[in-house]
CSV table of C-alpha atoms in Angstrom, one decimal:
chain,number,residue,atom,x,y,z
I,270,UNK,CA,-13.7,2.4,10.4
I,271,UNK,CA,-17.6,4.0,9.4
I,272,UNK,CA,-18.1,7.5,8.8
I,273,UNK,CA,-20.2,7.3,11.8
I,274,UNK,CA,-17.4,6.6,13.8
I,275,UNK,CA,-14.9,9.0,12.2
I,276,UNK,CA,-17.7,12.0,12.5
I,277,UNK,CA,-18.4,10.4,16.3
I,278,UNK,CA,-14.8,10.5,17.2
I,279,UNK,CA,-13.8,14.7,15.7
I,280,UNK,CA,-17.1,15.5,17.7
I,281,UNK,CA,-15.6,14.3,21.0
I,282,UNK,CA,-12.2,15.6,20.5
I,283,UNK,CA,-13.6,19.1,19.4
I,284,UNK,CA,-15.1,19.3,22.7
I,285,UNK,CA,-18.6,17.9,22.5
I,286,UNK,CA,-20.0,16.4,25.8
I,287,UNK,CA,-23.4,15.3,24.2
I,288,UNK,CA,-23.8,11.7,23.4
I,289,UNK,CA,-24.5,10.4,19.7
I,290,UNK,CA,-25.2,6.9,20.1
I,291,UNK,CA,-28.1,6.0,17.9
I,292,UNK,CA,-28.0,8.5,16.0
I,293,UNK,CA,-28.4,9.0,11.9
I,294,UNK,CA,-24.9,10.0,10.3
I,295,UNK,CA,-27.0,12.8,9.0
I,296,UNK,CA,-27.8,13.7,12.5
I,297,UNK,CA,-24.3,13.6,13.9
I,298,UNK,CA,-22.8,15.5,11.0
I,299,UNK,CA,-25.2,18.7,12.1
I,300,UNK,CA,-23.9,18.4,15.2
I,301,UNK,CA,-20.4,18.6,14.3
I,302,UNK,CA,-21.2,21.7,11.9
I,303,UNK,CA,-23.3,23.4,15.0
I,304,UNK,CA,-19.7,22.3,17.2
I,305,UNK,CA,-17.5,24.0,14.6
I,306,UNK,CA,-19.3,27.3,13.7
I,307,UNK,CA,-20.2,28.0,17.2
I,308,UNK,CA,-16.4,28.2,17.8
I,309,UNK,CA,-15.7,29.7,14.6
I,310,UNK,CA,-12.9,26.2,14.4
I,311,UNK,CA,-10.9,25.4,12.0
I,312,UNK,CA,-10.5,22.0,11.3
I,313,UNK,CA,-8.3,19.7,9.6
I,314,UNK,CA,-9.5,16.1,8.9
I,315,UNK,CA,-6.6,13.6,7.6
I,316,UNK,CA,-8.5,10.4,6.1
I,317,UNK,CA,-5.8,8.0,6.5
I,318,UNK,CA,-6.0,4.4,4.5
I,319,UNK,CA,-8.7,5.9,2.4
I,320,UNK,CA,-8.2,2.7,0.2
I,321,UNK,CA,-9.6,1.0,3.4
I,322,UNK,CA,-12.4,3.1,3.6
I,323,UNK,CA,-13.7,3.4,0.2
I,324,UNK,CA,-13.4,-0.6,0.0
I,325,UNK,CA,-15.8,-0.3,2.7
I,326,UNK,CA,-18.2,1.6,1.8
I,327,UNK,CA,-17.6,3.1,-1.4
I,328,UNK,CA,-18.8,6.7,-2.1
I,329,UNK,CA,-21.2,6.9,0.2
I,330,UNK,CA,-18.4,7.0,3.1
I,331,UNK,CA,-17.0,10.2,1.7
I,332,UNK,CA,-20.3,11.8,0.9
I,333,UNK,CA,-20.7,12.8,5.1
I,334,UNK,CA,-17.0,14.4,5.1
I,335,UNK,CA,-17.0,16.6,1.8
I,336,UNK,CA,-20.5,18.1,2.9
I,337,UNK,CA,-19.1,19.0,6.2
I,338,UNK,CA,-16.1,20.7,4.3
I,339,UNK,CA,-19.1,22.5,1.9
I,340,UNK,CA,-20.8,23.5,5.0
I,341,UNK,CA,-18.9,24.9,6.9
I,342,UNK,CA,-17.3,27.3,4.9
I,343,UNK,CA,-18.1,31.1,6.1
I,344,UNK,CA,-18.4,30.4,9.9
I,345,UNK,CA,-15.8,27.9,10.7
I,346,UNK,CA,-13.9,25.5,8.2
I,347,UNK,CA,-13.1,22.0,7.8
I,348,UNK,CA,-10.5,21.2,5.5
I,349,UNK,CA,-10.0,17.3,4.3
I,350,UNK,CA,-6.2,15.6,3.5
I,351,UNK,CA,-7.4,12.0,1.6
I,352,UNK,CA,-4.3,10.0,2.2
I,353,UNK,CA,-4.3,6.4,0.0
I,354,UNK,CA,-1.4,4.3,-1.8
I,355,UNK,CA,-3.5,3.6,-4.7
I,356,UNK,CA,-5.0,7.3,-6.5
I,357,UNK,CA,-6.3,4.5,-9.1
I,358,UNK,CA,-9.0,3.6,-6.2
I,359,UNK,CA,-10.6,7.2,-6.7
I,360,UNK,CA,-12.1,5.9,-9.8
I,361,UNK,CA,-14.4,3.7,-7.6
I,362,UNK,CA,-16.0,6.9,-6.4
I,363,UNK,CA,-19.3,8.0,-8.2
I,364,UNK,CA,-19.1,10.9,-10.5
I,365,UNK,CA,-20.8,13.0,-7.5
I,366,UNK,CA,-18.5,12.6,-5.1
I,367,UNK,CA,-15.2,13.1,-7.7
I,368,UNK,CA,-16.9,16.2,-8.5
I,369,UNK,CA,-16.6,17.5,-5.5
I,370,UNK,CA,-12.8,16.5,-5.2
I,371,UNK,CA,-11.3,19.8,-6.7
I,372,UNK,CA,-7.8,19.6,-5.1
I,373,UNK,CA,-4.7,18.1,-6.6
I,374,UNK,CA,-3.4,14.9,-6.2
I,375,UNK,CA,0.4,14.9,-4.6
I,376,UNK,CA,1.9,11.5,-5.6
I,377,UNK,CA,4.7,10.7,-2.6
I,378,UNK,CA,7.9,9.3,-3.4
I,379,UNK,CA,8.7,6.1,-1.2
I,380,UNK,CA,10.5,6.4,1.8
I,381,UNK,CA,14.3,6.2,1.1
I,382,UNK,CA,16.7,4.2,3.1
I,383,UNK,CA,17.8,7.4,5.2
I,384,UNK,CA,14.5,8.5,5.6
I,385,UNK,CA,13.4,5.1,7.3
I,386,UNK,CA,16.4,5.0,9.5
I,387,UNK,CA,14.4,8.6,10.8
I,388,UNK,CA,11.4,6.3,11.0
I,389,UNK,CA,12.7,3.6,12.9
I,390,UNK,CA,15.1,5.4,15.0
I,391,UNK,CA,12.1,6.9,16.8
I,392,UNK,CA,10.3,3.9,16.9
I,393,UNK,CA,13.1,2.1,18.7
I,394,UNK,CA,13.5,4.8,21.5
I,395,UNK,CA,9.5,3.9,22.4
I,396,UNK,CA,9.7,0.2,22.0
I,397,UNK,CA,12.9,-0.8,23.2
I,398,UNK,CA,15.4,-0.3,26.0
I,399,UNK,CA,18.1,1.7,25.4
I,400,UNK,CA,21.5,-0.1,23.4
I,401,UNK,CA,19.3,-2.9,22.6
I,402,UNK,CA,19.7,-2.6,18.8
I,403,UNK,CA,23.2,-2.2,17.0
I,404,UNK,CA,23.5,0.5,14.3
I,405,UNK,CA,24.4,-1.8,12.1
I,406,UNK,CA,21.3,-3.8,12.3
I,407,UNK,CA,18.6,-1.0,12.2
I,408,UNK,CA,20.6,0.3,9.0
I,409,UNK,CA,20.7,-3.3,7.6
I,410,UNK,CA,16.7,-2.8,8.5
I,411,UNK,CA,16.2,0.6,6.8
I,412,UNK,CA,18.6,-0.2,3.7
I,413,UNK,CA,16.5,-3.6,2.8
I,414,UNK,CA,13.4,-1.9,3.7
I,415,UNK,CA,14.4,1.0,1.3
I,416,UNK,CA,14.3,-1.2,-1.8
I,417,UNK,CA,10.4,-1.2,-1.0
I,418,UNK,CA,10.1,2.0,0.2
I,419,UNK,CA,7.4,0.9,2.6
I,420,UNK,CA,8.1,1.7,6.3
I,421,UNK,CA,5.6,-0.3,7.7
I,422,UNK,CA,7.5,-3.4,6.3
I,423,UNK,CA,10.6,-1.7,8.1
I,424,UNK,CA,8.7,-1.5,11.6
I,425,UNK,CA,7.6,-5.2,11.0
I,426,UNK,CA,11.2,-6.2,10.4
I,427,UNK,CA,12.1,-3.9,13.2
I,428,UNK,CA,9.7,-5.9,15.7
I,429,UNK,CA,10.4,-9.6,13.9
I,430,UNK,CA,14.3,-8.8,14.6
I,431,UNK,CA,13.4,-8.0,18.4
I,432,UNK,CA,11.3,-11.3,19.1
I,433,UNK,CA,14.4,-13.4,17.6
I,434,UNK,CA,16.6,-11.7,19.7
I,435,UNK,CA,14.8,-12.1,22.5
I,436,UNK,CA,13.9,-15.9,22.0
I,437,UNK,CA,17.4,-16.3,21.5
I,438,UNK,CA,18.6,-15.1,25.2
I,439,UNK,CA,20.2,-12.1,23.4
I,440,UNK,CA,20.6,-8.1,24.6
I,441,UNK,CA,21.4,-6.5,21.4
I,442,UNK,CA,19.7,-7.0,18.0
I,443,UNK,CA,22.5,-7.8,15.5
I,444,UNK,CA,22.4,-8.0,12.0
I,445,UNK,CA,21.9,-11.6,12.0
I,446,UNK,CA,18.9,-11.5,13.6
I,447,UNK,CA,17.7,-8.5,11.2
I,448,UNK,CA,18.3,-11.1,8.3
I,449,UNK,CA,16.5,-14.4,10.0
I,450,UNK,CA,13.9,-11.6,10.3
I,451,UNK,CA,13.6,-10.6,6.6
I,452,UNK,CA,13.7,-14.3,5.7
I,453,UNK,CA,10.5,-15.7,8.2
I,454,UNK,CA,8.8,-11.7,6.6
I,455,UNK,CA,9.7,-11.7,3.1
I,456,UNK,CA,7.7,-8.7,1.5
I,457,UNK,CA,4.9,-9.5,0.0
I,458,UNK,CA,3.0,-6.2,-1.8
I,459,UNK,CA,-0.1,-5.1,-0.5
I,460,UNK,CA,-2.9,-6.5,-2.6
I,461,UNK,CA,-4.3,-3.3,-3.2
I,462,UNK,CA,-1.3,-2.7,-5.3
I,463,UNK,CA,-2.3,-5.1,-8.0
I,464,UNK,CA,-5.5,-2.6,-8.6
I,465,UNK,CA,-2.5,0.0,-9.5
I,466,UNK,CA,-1.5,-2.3,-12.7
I,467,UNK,CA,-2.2,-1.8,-15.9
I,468,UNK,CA,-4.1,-4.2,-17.8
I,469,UNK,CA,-0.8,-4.9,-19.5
I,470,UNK,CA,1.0,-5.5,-16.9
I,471,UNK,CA,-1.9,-7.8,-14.8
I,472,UNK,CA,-1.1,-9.9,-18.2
I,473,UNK,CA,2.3,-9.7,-17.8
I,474,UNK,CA,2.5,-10.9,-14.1
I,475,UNK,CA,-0.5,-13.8,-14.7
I,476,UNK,CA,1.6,-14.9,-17.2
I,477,UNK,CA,4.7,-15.3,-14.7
I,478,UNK,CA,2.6,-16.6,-12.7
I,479,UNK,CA,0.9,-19.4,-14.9
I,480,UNK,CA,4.6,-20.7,-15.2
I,481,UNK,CA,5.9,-20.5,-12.2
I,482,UNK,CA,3.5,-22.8,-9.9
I,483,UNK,CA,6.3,-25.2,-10.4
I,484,UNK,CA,9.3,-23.3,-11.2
I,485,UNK,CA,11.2,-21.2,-8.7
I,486,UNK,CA,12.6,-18.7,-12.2
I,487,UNK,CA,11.3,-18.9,-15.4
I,488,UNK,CA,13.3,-16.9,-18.1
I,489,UNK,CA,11.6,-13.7,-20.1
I,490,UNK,CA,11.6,-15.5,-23.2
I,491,UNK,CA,9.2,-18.3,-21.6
I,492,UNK,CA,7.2,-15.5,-19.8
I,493,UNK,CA,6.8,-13.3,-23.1
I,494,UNK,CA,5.3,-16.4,-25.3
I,495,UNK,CA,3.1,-16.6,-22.2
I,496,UNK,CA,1.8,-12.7,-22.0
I,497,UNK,CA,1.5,-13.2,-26.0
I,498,UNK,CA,-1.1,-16.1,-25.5
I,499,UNK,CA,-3.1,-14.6,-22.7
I,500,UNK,CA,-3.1,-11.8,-24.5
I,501,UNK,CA,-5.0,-13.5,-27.2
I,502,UNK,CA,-7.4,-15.2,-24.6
I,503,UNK,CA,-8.5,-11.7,-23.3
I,504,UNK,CA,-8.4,-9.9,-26.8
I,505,UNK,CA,-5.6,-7.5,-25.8
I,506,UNK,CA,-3.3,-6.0,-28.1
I,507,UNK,CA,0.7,-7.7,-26.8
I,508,UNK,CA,3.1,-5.3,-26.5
I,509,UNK,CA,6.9,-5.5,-27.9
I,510,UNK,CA,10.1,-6.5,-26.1
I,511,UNK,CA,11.3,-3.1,-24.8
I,512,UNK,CA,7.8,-2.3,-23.4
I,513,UNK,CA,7.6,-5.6,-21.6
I,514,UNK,CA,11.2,-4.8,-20.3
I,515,UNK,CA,9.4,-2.1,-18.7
I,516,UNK,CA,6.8,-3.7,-17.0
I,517,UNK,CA,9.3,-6.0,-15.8
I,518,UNK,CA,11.2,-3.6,-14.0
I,519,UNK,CA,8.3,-1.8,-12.8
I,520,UNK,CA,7.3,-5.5,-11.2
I,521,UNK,CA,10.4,-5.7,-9.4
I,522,UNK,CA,10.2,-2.1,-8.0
I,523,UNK,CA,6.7,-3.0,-6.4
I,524,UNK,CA,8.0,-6.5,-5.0
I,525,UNK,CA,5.8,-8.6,-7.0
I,526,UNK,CA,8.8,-10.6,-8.9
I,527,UNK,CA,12.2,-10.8,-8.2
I,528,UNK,CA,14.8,-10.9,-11.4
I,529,UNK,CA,18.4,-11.9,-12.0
I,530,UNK,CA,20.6,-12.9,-14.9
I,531,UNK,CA,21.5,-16.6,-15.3
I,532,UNK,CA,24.3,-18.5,-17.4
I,533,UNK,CA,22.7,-20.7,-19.3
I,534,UNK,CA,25.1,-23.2,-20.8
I,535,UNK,CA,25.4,-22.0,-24.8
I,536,UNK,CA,22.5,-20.0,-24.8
I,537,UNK,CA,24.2,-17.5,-23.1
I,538,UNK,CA,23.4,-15.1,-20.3
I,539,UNK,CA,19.5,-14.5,-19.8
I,540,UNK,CA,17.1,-12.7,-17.4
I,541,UNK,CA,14.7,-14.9,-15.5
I,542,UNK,CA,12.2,-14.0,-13.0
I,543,UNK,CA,11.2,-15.2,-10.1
I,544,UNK,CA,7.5,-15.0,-8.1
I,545,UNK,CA,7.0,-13.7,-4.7
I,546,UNK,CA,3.8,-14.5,-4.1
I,547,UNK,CA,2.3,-18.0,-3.8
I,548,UNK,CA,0.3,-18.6,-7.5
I,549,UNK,CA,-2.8,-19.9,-6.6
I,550,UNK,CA,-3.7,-16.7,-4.6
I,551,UNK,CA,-2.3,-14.7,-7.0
I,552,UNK,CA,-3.3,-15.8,-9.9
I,553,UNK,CA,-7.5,-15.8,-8.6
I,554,UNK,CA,-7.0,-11.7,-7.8
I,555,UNK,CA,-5.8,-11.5,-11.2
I,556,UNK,CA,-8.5,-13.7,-12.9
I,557,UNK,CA,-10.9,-11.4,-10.9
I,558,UNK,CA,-8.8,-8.1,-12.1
I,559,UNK,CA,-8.6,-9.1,-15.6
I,560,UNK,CA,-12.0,-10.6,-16.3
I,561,UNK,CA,-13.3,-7.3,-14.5
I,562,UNK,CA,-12.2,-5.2,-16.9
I,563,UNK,CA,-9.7,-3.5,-14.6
């Protein structure tokens, strides 16, 4: 998870026999630039979870790996792909180190429903016996799992569905068991996704949450009067009805809320929203978002 271990780890699997332990990152990061040049290498370092890393330690954990990309240029190279979910986390780099950052930033659509069933198809040929899972489960799994686009929620389902089965004295995963696995793992976003919200929309889904600690849906009229008044508590300007349609929807699509339309008696149909997250959690993250200044 350090830098020291990151830089530790390429220098072993480029070849290096000599031992680092104890030593400076500084240090260890000359001996990877000797490793490189002296075999003329080119390297390509994937940062994976940079969110992780930069929660960790900030700038200075990126400081070792863009100088190794700076020196190494002529004799050797070393080339860096920062993968993250949030590119909002970059602006908790220091001006130095963003500086250096001259590539662009390639935003990835989420996984679609075809593309997961890909994703889990080779999964299931290492963690499970052949014929143990129907195709109509693992495409119950990747369709459901779609709607998130997240495919390590699919491979949780995927594993969830194969410890029900298996309690259950079954051979094959079947659908049912995919749907007793998505209700004991409902999705629950990642909260590093609530630092991708605007302060608008942190409003907007304190407000759903401020009504719904004993409501299971609250309608979008309730929840707008809401958003107005905390608007007013944290001097924002509110927003109209079409723009809050907007952050609704863009709730839903991120698996914070969950909406439907309801018959209401004479008032007609109307949109209420539901919470997926338990309020008391959520609603401290967004205290500490909004009072932030984030």
């Amino acid at each position: 998870g350090s830098s020291f271990n990151i830089l530790n780890s390429n220098n072993s699997s480029l070849g290096s026999s000599t031992s680092l332990r104890g030593l400076s990152n500084d240090e260890v990061l000359s001996s990877l630039i000797e490793l490189i040049q002296r075999k003329s290498l080119l390297v390509l370092l994937i940062l994976d979870e940079l969110d992780f890393l930069i929660d960790i330690g900030g700038s200075n954990i990126l400081y070792s790996f863009f100088r190794l990309h700076e020196l190494t240029e002529g004799e050797g190279n070393a080339a860096i792909i920062m993968i993250l979910r949030n590119p909002s986390y970059l602006s908790k780099l220091d001006r130095g180190v963003l500086h250096t950052i001259h590539s662009p930033i390639i935003r990835l659509s989420p996984y679609s429903s075809l593309e997961l069933t890909d994703i889990l198809s080779q999964r299931v040929k290492y963690a499970l016996h052949p014929g143990r899972i129907s195709s109509d489960a693992l495409n119950l799994i990747a369709e459901e799992s779609a709607k998130y686009g997240d495919a390590r929620y699919a491979i949780e389902i995927l594993w969830k569905s194969a410890i029900i089965a298996e309690y259950g004295n079954k051979f094959v995963i079947s659908p049912e068991d995919v749907r007793e696995a998505f209700f004991h793992l409902p999705y629950i976003p990642y909260k590093d996704d609530l630092s991708a919200l605007s302060h608008q929309e942190l409003l907007l889904l304190l407000a759903i949450s401020n009504l719904s600690s004993e409501k299971s849906y609250v309608s979008l009229s309730e929840v707008e009067e809401e958003y107005v008044s905390l608007c007013q508590d944290f001097g924002a300007t509110p927003r109209k009805h079409t723009q809050i349609w907007k952050y609704i929807n863009r709730l839903s699509s991120l698996g914070f809320i969950t909406r439907k339309v309801s018959s209401r008696g004479r008032d007609g149909r109307v949109t209420v929203v539901s919470l997926r997250i338990p309020t008391h959690s959520l609603s401290r993250q967004l205290h500490s978002l909004l009072e932030g200044g984030s």
